[in-house]
Amino acid sequence: MAHFTCGRLSCFMKTRATTSVVFRAGPQIKAAFACCLHLTRWHRAMDAKALAERQKQQMARGLPKRKAIAGVRQVLLVASGKGGVGKSTTAVNLALALMANQPSKAVGLLDADVYGPSVPKMMNLKGNPQLTDDNRMLPLTNYGVPCMSMGFLVDDDAPIVWRGLMVMSALDKLLRQVEWGSLDYLVVDMPPGTGDVQLTITQSIPIAGAVIVTTPQDIALLDAGRGAQMFRKVNVPVLGLVQNMSTFECPKCGQQTAIFGSDGARRLADSLGVALLGDIPLHVQIRQTSDRGEPVVVSSPGSPEALSYLNLASAVVRRLDELAA
């Protein structure tokens, strides 16, 4: 077929060189054009078949094998579908509450929110991490919790205006080049959304489970639902939802108001088939202690606000035990 087509095309070229009339209407040219068109379609079909075969071979290889972080027993992700729902505050207090509930357990905190690191301020930590003899970074520690964050590696007021490859390189250093020692839990404060950082982390290391933080507001719940579905697609167990800023208590009269709506996270949890792990109030003390770098779990351990985080930590551990059973 290819030999025949080439012959017809050669004839076409000779005819085109001698007369333009034949080029426009001659039956020989029409036949050559039809053969050329058929050959083009055949090549396209073969290219599509080859591409499909290559894709099939790549999919058969599967995702890259997840490699555990040295010394870390279980990794917990604290995530949110969108920003501004109190994810970092929850991650910090959850890490401290896990240690408060189980003093024999070692807990670490990794700030994976590369563009907006909050852990240094909330944990009242400053400075650059020291290096071991093999050039691994040593976490900075406060309240008994070792912490690592991009905020330790850049100036406080320096904007991080990096493209994807630079962000992935920085994230790899935070995941692979930190000397955590021996940890029972590593709580990871994830960036908001469902982008490259989330996929890189979930596909690089084994994850014990994800905790999704949301407010009862409908807009936040939409994004929280998308976040839960993302984790399911990458085979990360969703431990449950945290309903943050659930009610506001007036400091003068004590009246409670559901500013962002009532029980929205509970309804979402039921629709997703996951647990509602905790209900955190919107309270000025939580905000003030976070801004001072004295999280409420350690600065006011007997307060109702601290108790809500302690209950959250207990619920997370129960879900981990259920998954391990």
PDB file of N, CA and C in Angstrom, residues 56 59 66 87 91 130 206 208 260 287 292 296 304:
ATOM      1  N   LYS A  56      -0.729   2.344  28.797  1.00  0.00           N
ATOM      2  CA  LYS A  56      -1.096   1.121  29.498  1.00  0.00           C
ATOM      3  C   LYS A  56       0.097   0.540  30.248  1.00  0.00           C
ATOM      4  N   MET A  59       0.820   2.770  33.341  1.00  0.00           N
ATOM      5  CA  MET A  59      -0.161   2.556  34.407  1.00  0.00           C
ATOM      6  C   MET A  59       0.078   1.228  35.115  1.00  0.00           C
ATOM      7  N   ARG A  66       5.745   4.357  48.126  1.00  0.00           N
ATOM      8  CA  ARG A  66       5.884   5.296  49.233  1.00  0.00           C
ATOM      9  C   ARG A  66       6.994   4.838  50.169  1.00  0.00           C
ATOM     10  N   LYS A  87      -7.034  25.705  60.080  1.00  0.00           N
ATOM     11  CA  LYS A  87      -6.314  24.442  59.930  1.00  0.00           C
ATOM     12  C   LYS A  87      -5.010  24.414  60.722  1.00  0.00           C
ATOM     13  N   ALA A  91      -3.874  22.045  63.770  1.00  0.00           N
ATOM     14  CA  ALA A  91      -2.721  21.148  63.689  1.00  0.00           C
ATOM     15  C   ALA A  91      -1.801  21.318  64.888  1.00  0.00           C
ATOM     16  N   GLN A 130      19.946  23.633  62.910  1.00  0.00           N
ATOM     17  CA  GLN A 130      21.324  23.170  62.817  1.00  0.00           C
ATOM     18  C   GLN A 130      21.382  21.907  61.967  1.00  0.00           C
ATOM     19  N   PRO A 206       4.020   6.955  53.412  1.00  0.00           N
ATOM     20  CA  PRO A 206       2.803   6.294  53.911  1.00  0.00           C
ATOM     21  C   PRO A 206       2.094   7.186  54.929  1.00  0.00           C
ATOM     22  N   ALA A 208      -0.947   7.556  57.797  1.00  0.00           N
ATOM     23  CA  ALA A 208      -1.858   6.810  58.674  1.00  0.00           C
ATOM     24  C   ALA A 208      -3.285   7.306  58.520  1.00  0.00           C
ATOM     25  N   PHE A 260     -21.389  30.760  61.745  1.00  0.00           N
ATOM     26  CA  PHE A 260     -21.183  30.175  60.417  1.00  0.00           C
ATOM     27  C   PHE A 260     -22.189  29.077  60.075  1.00  0.00           C
ATOM     28  N   ARG A 287      -7.585  32.376  69.642  1.00  0.00           N
ATOM     29  CA  ARG A 287      -6.885  33.302  68.752  1.00  0.00           C
ATOM     30  C   ARG A 287      -5.748  34.003  69.469  1.00  0.00           C
ATOM     31  N   ARG A 292       0.199  34.717  70.349  1.00  0.00           N
ATOM     32  CA  ARG A 292       1.312  34.896  71.290  1.00  0.00           C
ATOM     33  C   ARG A 292       2.334  33.767  71.202  1.00  0.00           C
ATOM     34  N   VAL A 296      -3.382  27.185  73.213  1.00  0.00           N
ATOM     35  CA  VAL A 296      -4.291  27.088  74.355  1.00  0.00           C
ATOM     36  C   VAL A 296      -4.141  25.773  75.112  1.00  0.00           C
ATOM     37  N   PRO A 304     -12.219  25.090  78.756  1.00  0.00           N
ATOM     38  CA  PRO A 304     -13.079  24.336  77.829  1.00  0.00           C
ATOM     39  C   PRO A 304     -12.509  24.282  76.419  1.00  0.00           C
TER      40      PRO A 304
END
